[in-house]
Short mmCIF file of C-alpha atoms and ligand atoms in Angstrom, two decimals:
data_model
loop_
_atom_site.label_atom_id
_atom_site.label_comp_id
_atom_site.label_asym_id
_atom_site.label_seq_id
_atom_site.Cartn_x
_atom_site.Cartn_y
_atom_site.Cartn_z
CA UNK A 1 -64.01 -32.17 -65.67
CA UNK A 2 -62.21 -35.09 -67.34
CA UNK A 3 -62.82 -38.64 -66.21
CA UNK A 4 -59.20 -38.76 -64.96
CA UNK A 5 -59.77 -35.70 -62.75
CA UNK A 6 -63.10 -37.03 -61.50
CA UNK A 7 -61.59 -40.38 -60.53
CA UNK A 8 -58.38 -39.01 -58.98
CA UNK A 9 -59.76 -39.04 -55.39
CA UNK A 10 -60.46 -42.77 -55.82
CA UNK A 11 -56.76 -43.42 -56.37
CA UNK A 12 -53.75 -43.40 -54.03
CA UNK A 13 -51.77 -41.18 -56.35
CA UNK A 14 -48.61 -40.02 -54.53
CA UNK A 15 -49.49 -41.81 -51.26
CA UNK A 16 -47.08 -43.90 -49.16
CA UNK A 17 -48.52 -47.18 -47.93
CA UNK A 18 -47.81 -50.30 -45.91
CA UNK A 19 -49.87 -53.44 -46.51
CA UNK A 20 -49.50 -56.39 -44.12
CA UNK A 21 -50.28 -59.92 -45.28
CA UNK A 22 -49.16 -58.75 -48.72
CA UNK A 23 -47.72 -62.09 -49.83
CA UNK A 24 -51.05 -63.76 -50.53
CA UNK A 25 -54.77 -63.43 -51.16
CA UNK A 26 -56.51 -60.18 -50.25
CA UNK A 27 -53.32 -58.49 -48.98
CA UNK A 28 -51.43 -59.20 -52.19
CA UNK A 29 -54.36 -58.01 -54.32
CA UNK A 30 -54.67 -54.81 -52.24
CA UNK A 31 -50.93 -54.05 -52.25
CA UNK A 32 -50.69 -54.54 -56.02
CA UNK A 33 -53.85 -52.46 -56.61
CA UNK A 34 -52.39 -49.68 -54.43
CA UNK A 35 -49.26 -49.65 -56.64
CA UNK A 36 -51.38 -49.60 -59.79
CA UNK A 37 -53.35 -46.67 -58.38
CA UNK A 38 -50.21 -44.57 -57.86
CA UNK A 39 -48.93 -45.38 -54.34
CA UNK A 40 -45.47 -46.32 -53.16
CA UNK A 41 -46.10 -49.50 -51.20
CA UNK A 42 -44.12 -51.60 -48.74
CA UNK A 43 -45.33 -55.22 -48.98
CA UNK A 44 -45.04 -56.79 -45.49
CA UNK A 45 -45.56 -60.41 -44.54
CA UNK A 46 -44.28 -63.01 -42.11
CA UNK A 47 -43.25 -64.88 -45.27
CA UNK A 48 -40.65 -62.39 -46.48
CA UNK A 49 -39.71 -64.41 -49.58
CA UNK A 50 -43.31 -64.56 -50.80
CA UNK A 51 -43.77 -60.85 -50.04
CA UNK A 52 -40.72 -60.09 -52.17
CA UNK A 53 -42.09 -62.14 -55.07
CA UNK A 54 -45.45 -60.29 -54.87
CA UNK A 55 -43.71 -56.90 -54.63
CA UNK A 56 -41.28 -57.67 -57.46
CA UNK A 57 -44.24 -58.34 -59.79
CA UNK A 58 -45.13 -54.61 -59.56
CA UNK A 59 -41.68 -53.15 -58.85
CA UNK A 60 -42.38 -52.38 -55.17
CA UNK A 61 -40.47 -52.82 -51.89
CA UNK A 62 -41.00 -55.61 -49.37
CA UNK A 63 -40.13 -56.58 -45.81
CA UNK A 64 -40.40 -59.68 -43.63
CA UNK A 65 -42.44 -58.91 -40.50
CA UNK A 66 -44.33 -60.95 -37.93
CA UNK A 67 -46.98 -58.42 -36.87
CA UNK A 68 -47.31 -60.02 -33.43
CA UNK A 69 -43.72 -59.00 -32.58
CA UNK A 70 -43.48 -55.36 -31.47
CA UNK A 71 -39.81 -54.98 -32.41
CA UNK A 72 -40.40 -56.32 -35.92
CA UNK A 73 -43.35 -53.92 -36.33
CA UNK A 74 -41.20 -50.97 -35.27
CA UNK A 75 -38.53 -52.02 -37.79
CA UNK A 76 -41.16 -52.31 -40.52
CA UNK A 77 -42.41 -48.77 -40.00
CA UNK A 78 -38.91 -47.31 -39.73
CA UNK A 79 -38.08 -49.00 -43.03
CA UNK A 80 -41.14 -47.30 -44.60
CA UNK A 81 -40.07 -43.93 -43.15
CA UNK A 82 -36.59 -44.36 -44.56
CA UNK A 83 -37.89 -45.42 -47.97
CA UNK A 84 -40.79 -43.00 -48.32
CA UNK A 85 -40.34 -40.28 -45.66
CA UNK A 86 -43.73 -41.04 -44.07
CA UNK A 87 -46.79 -43.30 -44.11
CA UNK A 88 -50.17 -42.10 -45.41
CA UNK A 89 -51.98 -45.43 -45.59
CA UNK A 90 -51.88 -48.65 -43.59
CA UNK A 91 -53.86 -51.69 -44.69
CA UNK A 92 -53.87 -54.24 -41.87
CA UNK A 93 -54.65 -57.42 -43.78
CA UNK A 94 -52.53 -60.11 -42.08
CA UNK A 95 -54.28 -62.51 -39.72
CA UNK A 96 -53.83 -65.95 -38.23
CA UNK A 97 -55.96 -68.23 -40.36
CA UNK A 98 -56.29 -71.67 -38.78
CA UNK A 99 -59.55 -73.33 -37.79
CA UNK A 100 -59.55 -75.22 -34.51
CA UNK A 101 -62.14 -77.53 -32.98
CA UNK A 102 -63.94 -75.50 -30.29
CA UNK A 103 -63.96 -78.25 -27.65
CA UNK A 104 -60.48 -79.63 -28.33
CA UNK A 105 -58.32 -76.63 -29.16
CA UNK A 106 -55.42 -76.05 -26.78
CA UNK A 107 -55.44 -72.63 -25.10
CA UNK A 108 -52.19 -71.89 -26.97
CA UNK A 109 -54.17 -71.90 -30.24
CA UNK A 110 -56.60 -69.33 -28.81
CA UNK A 111 -53.63 -67.23 -27.67
CA UNK A 112 -51.81 -67.33 -31.03
CA UNK A 113 -55.01 -66.31 -32.84
CA UNK A 114 -55.39 -63.21 -30.67
CA UNK A 115 -51.65 -62.52 -30.61
CA UNK A 116 -51.51 -62.18 -34.40
CA UNK A 117 -54.99 -61.09 -35.42
CA UNK A 118 -55.85 -58.69 -32.60
CA UNK A 119 -52.56 -57.69 -30.96
CA UNK A 120 -50.72 -57.60 -34.32
CA UNK A 121 -53.36 -55.31 -35.80
CA UNK A 122 -53.12 -53.08 -32.71
CA UNK A 123 -49.32 -52.89 -32.87
CA UNK A 124 -49.36 -51.91 -36.55
CA UNK A 125 -52.16 -49.37 -36.04
CA UNK A 126 -50.31 -47.78 -33.12
CA UNK A 127 -47.04 -47.53 -35.02
CA UNK A 128 -48.84 -46.01 -38.03
CA UNK A 129 -50.63 -43.48 -35.79
CA UNK A 130 -47.30 -42.42 -34.24
CA UNK A 131 -46.11 -41.44 -37.72
CA UNK A 132 -49.42 -40.12 -39.10
CA UNK A 133 -50.12 -37.78 -36.19
CA UNK A 134 -46.82 -35.99 -36.97
CA UNK A 135 -48.04 -35.36 -40.53
CA UNK A 136 -50.39 -32.38 -41.08
CA UNK A 137 -52.27 -34.43 -43.68
CA UNK A 138 -52.76 -37.29 -41.15
CA UNK A 139 -53.46 -40.66 -42.73
CA UNK A 140 -55.87 -43.47 -43.35
CA UNK A 141 -55.98 -46.95 -41.82
CA UNK A 142 -58.05 -49.84 -43.15
CA UNK A 143 -58.34 -52.96 -41.01
CA UNK A 144 -59.49 -56.22 -42.49
CA UNK A 145 -62.00 -57.84 -40.15
CA UNK A 146 -64.49 -60.53 -41.19
CA UNK A 147 -68.23 -60.83 -41.55
CA UNK A 148 -67.87 -63.58 -38.95
CA UNK A 149 -67.10 -60.94 -36.30
CA UNK A 150 -70.78 -59.98 -36.57
CA UNK A 151 -72.46 -63.19 -37.70
CA UNK A 152 -71.11 -66.78 -37.42
CA UNK A 153 -70.04 -68.21 -40.77
CA UNK A 154 -68.36 -71.57 -40.23
CA UNK A 155 -67.83 -73.92 -37.28
CA UNK A 156 -64.49 -74.44 -35.49
CA UNK A 157 -63.77 -70.76 -35.90
CA UNK A 158 -64.79 -69.29 -32.54
CA UNK A 159 -61.29 -68.03 -31.69
CA UNK A 160 -61.13 -66.25 -35.07
CA UNK A 161 -64.60 -64.68 -34.66
CA UNK A 162 -63.53 -63.38 -31.26
CA UNK A 163 -60.24 -61.97 -32.55
CA UNK A 164 -61.99 -60.20 -35.44
CA UNK A 165 -64.63 -58.72 -33.10
CA UNK A 166 -61.64 -57.20 -31.28
CA UNK A 167 -60.43 -55.71 -34.56
CA UNK A 168 -63.86 -54.09 -35.07
CA UNK A 169 -63.82 -52.63 -31.56
CA UNK A 170 -60.33 -51.21 -32.13
CA UNK A 171 -61.42 -49.71 -35.46
CA UNK A 172 -64.25 -47.80 -33.79
CA UNK A 173 -62.14 -46.75 -30.80
CA UNK A 174 -59.21 -45.52 -32.91
CA UNK A 175 -61.53 -43.64 -35.28
CA UNK A 176 -62.85 -41.61 -32.37
CA UNK A 177 -59.56 -41.18 -30.53
CA UNK A 178 -57.49 -40.00 -33.50
CA UNK A 179 -60.02 -38.11 -35.63
CA UNK A 180 -58.59 -34.81 -34.37
CA UNK A 181 -55.19 -35.90 -35.77
CA UNK A 182 -56.84 -36.17 -39.20
CA UNK A 183 -56.50 -39.96 -39.13
CA UNK A 184 -59.39 -42.01 -40.49
CA UNK A 185 -59.81 -45.62 -39.36
CA UNK A 186 -62.21 -47.99 -41.12
CA UNK A 187 -62.52 -51.70 -41.75
CA UNK A 188 -63.88 -54.09 -44.30
CA UNK A 189 -65.69 -57.26 -43.30
CA UNK A 190 -65.12 -59.78 -46.07
CA UNK A 191 -67.31 -62.81 -46.60
CA UNK A 192 -65.89 -66.02 -48.07
CA UNK A 193 -63.04 -65.21 -50.45
CA UNK A 194 -61.10 -67.51 -52.79
CA UNK A 195 -57.65 -66.84 -51.34
CA UNK A 196 -54.63 -69.02 -50.62
CA UNK A 197 -55.54 -69.07 -46.93
CA UNK A 198 -59.12 -70.19 -47.58
CA UNK A 199 -57.95 -72.99 -49.89
CA UNK A 200 -55.51 -74.17 -47.22
CA UNK A 201 -58.27 -74.26 -44.58
CA UNK A 202 -60.52 -76.21 -46.93
CA UNK A 203 -57.82 -78.83 -47.51
CA UNK A 204 -57.27 -79.20 -43.73
CA UNK A 205 -60.90 -79.25 -42.60
CA UNK A 206 -64.34 -80.12 -43.90
CA UNK A 207 -65.90 -76.64 -43.91
CA UNK A 208 -69.40 -76.53 -42.46
CA UNK A 209 -71.61 -73.92 -40.83
CA UNK A 210 -74.26 -71.31 -41.66
CA UNK A 211 -72.38 -69.77 -44.60
CA UNK A 212 -72.22 -73.09 -46.45
CA UNK A 213 -76.04 -73.47 -46.47
CA UNK A 214 -77.70 -73.38 -49.88
CA UNK A 215 -78.66 -69.86 -50.94
CA UNK A 216 -76.98 -68.20 -47.95
CA UNK A 217 -74.71 -66.03 -50.11
CA UNK A 218 -77.19 -63.94 -52.07
CA UNK A 219 -74.83 -63.46 -55.00
CA UNK A 220 -74.32 -67.23 -55.10
CA UNK A 221 -70.52 -67.30 -54.97
CA UNK A 222 -67.54 -66.41 -52.83
CA UNK A 223 -65.57 -63.28 -53.72
CA UNK A 224 -62.27 -62.91 -55.51
CA UNK A 225 -59.46 -61.19 -53.56
CA UNK A 226 -59.53 -58.22 -55.97
CA UNK A 227 -63.19 -57.53 -55.00
CA UNK A 228 -62.07 -57.11 -51.37
CA UNK A 229 -59.01 -55.12 -52.46
CA UNK A 230 -61.19 -52.57 -54.27
CA UNK A 231 -63.19 -51.95 -51.09
CA UNK A 232 -59.93 -51.45 -49.15
CA UNK A 233 -58.69 -49.02 -51.81
CA UNK A 234 -61.90 -46.99 -51.60
CA UNK A 235 -61.74 -46.61 -47.81
CA UNK A 236 -58.01 -45.83 -47.93
CA UNK A 237 -58.40 -43.20 -50.65
CA UNK A 238 -59.35 -39.50 -50.43
CA UNK A 239 -62.72 -40.46 -51.97
CA UNK A 240 -63.65 -41.69 -48.48
CA UNK A 241 -62.53 -38.44 -46.81
CA UNK A 242 -65.74 -38.13 -44.73
CA UNK A 243 -65.88 -41.81 -43.69
CA UNK A 244 -64.37 -42.95 -40.41
CA UNK A 245 -65.25 -45.63 -37.87
CA UNK A 246 -67.14 -47.50 -40.59
CA UNK A 247 -67.30 -51.27 -41.05
CA UNK A 248 -67.96 -52.04 -44.69
CA UNK A 249 -69.47 -55.49 -45.17
CA UNK A 250 -68.28 -57.07 -48.45
CA UNK A 251 -70.02 -60.44 -48.30
CA UNK A 252 -72.14 -60.87 -51.45
CA UNK A 253 -75.30 -60.42 -49.36
CA UNK A 254 -74.60 -63.19 -46.82
CA UNK A 255 -75.61 -61.14 -43.79
CA UNK A 256 -78.95 -60.09 -45.22
CA UNK A 257 -79.93 -63.38 -46.83
N1 NAD B 1 -60.48 -65.59 -47.35
C1 NAD B 1 -61.60 -65.40 -46.67
O1 NAD B 1 -62.58 -66.13 -46.88
C2 NAD B 1 -61.69 -64.31 -45.63
C3 NAD B 1 -62.94 -63.99 -45.09
C4 NAD B 1 -63.03 -62.98 -44.14
C5 NAD B 1 -61.91 -62.30 -43.75
N2 NAD B 1 -60.71 -62.61 -44.28
C6 NAD B 1 -59.54 -61.86 -43.80
O2 NAD B 1 -58.84 -61.31 -44.90
C7 NAD B 1 -57.46 -61.20 -44.59
C8 NAD B 1 -56.65 -61.89 -45.67
O3 NAD B 1 -57.06 -63.23 -45.74
P1 NAD B 1 -56.69 -64.16 -46.97
O4 NAD B 1 -57.80 -65.13 -47.10
O5 NAD B 1 -56.27 -63.35 -48.12
O6 NAD B 1 -55.48 -64.95 -46.30
P2 NAD B 1 -54.12 -65.55 -46.87
O7 NAD B 1 -53.80 -66.69 -45.96
O8 NAD B 1 -54.21 -65.80 -48.34
O9 NAD B 1 -53.12 -64.36 -46.59
C9 NAD B 1 -52.78 -63.98 -45.29
C10 NAD B 1 -51.35 -63.50 -45.28
O10 NAD B 1 -51.04 -63.08 -43.95
C11 NAD B 1 -49.72 -63.54 -43.66
N3 NAD B 1 -49.53 -63.66 -42.20
C12 NAD B 1 -50.00 -64.61 -41.38
N4 NAD B 1 -49.57 -64.42 -40.12
C13 NAD B 1 -48.81 -63.30 -40.16
C14 NAD B 1 -48.06 -62.59 -39.18
N5 NAD B 1 -48.01 -63.01 -37.90
N6 NAD B 1 -47.39 -61.47 -39.56
C15 NAD B 1 -47.43 -61.03 -40.85
N7 NAD B 1 -48.09 -61.70 -41.83
C16 NAD B 1 -48.78 -62.81 -41.48
C17 NAD B 1 -49.62 -64.88 -44.36
O11 NAD B 1 -48.26 -65.27 -44.54
C18 NAD B 1 -50.35 -64.61 -45.66
O12 NAD B 1 -49.49 -64.16 -46.68
C19 NAD B 1 -57.29 -61.82 -43.20
O13 NAD B 1 -57.33 -60.80 -42.23
C20 NAD B 1 -58.50 -62.70 -43.09
O14 NAD B 1 -58.85 -62.97 -41.75
C21 NAD B 1 -60.56 -63.59 -45.22
#
């Protein structure tokens, strides 16, 4: 067997994919890696202009979409159906990424966090499942959670930790409920990653908490977005054909250190 044949299952050759949050950071890295590995990809983001720039870099399609808005999500998936004829892979990467002081945050901040990060992920998953269950080959969904859903990382992030724990619960529930439709549902749990969103948070807040302690990240550094994107690609690809309901921690050893 040639190396190309052996590695084919690790690619998305011929697959049709939607990636949310594709304008920046992990989502952009994943969407571009999907294209490089042979998929047709629709880059989706609330920032439609930035999504278009990211998609143009690899000759892909893009769409503006606020994942917390059901109508916009429906339009996004019908655009993918029109462009590609179906959807084999959904990477749910978009999230609301703003820290907020636990004692002072207005309830509206809590609500927006869950509206985007939890409800938005649900709406996209549900729309993908509606399409995938009509396809004999089913499909694969990868949700991007966070290591902080399982273990606190930084302070002033309680609303985010809660929203991501919801994403993990939905990943497990959907994996069970739609396995008979040949739909796999997994998630990755990134640790600290040098993305646009993380840099923005750092400029707004002094970051403190357990993850910032000396020696807490065993590998001694945060990750690059491409290192998270590769984990998403693996779970999305046929190489992970017997993996569902799994939460893959990609945190440089933070949780075990
Ligand atoms: N960077 C980290 O340290 C880290 C750690 C753990 C988990 N994560 C998770 O990884 C994912 C990507 O994070 P990132 O650091 O690359 O962030 P990022 O801020 O660089 O990118 C997030 C993208 O999501 C988009 N977005 C925000 N709200 C949206 C909405 N309502 N609808 C559609 N798009 C929307 C933004 O415009 C942006 O392009 C997120 O789910 C995040 O929670 C990141």
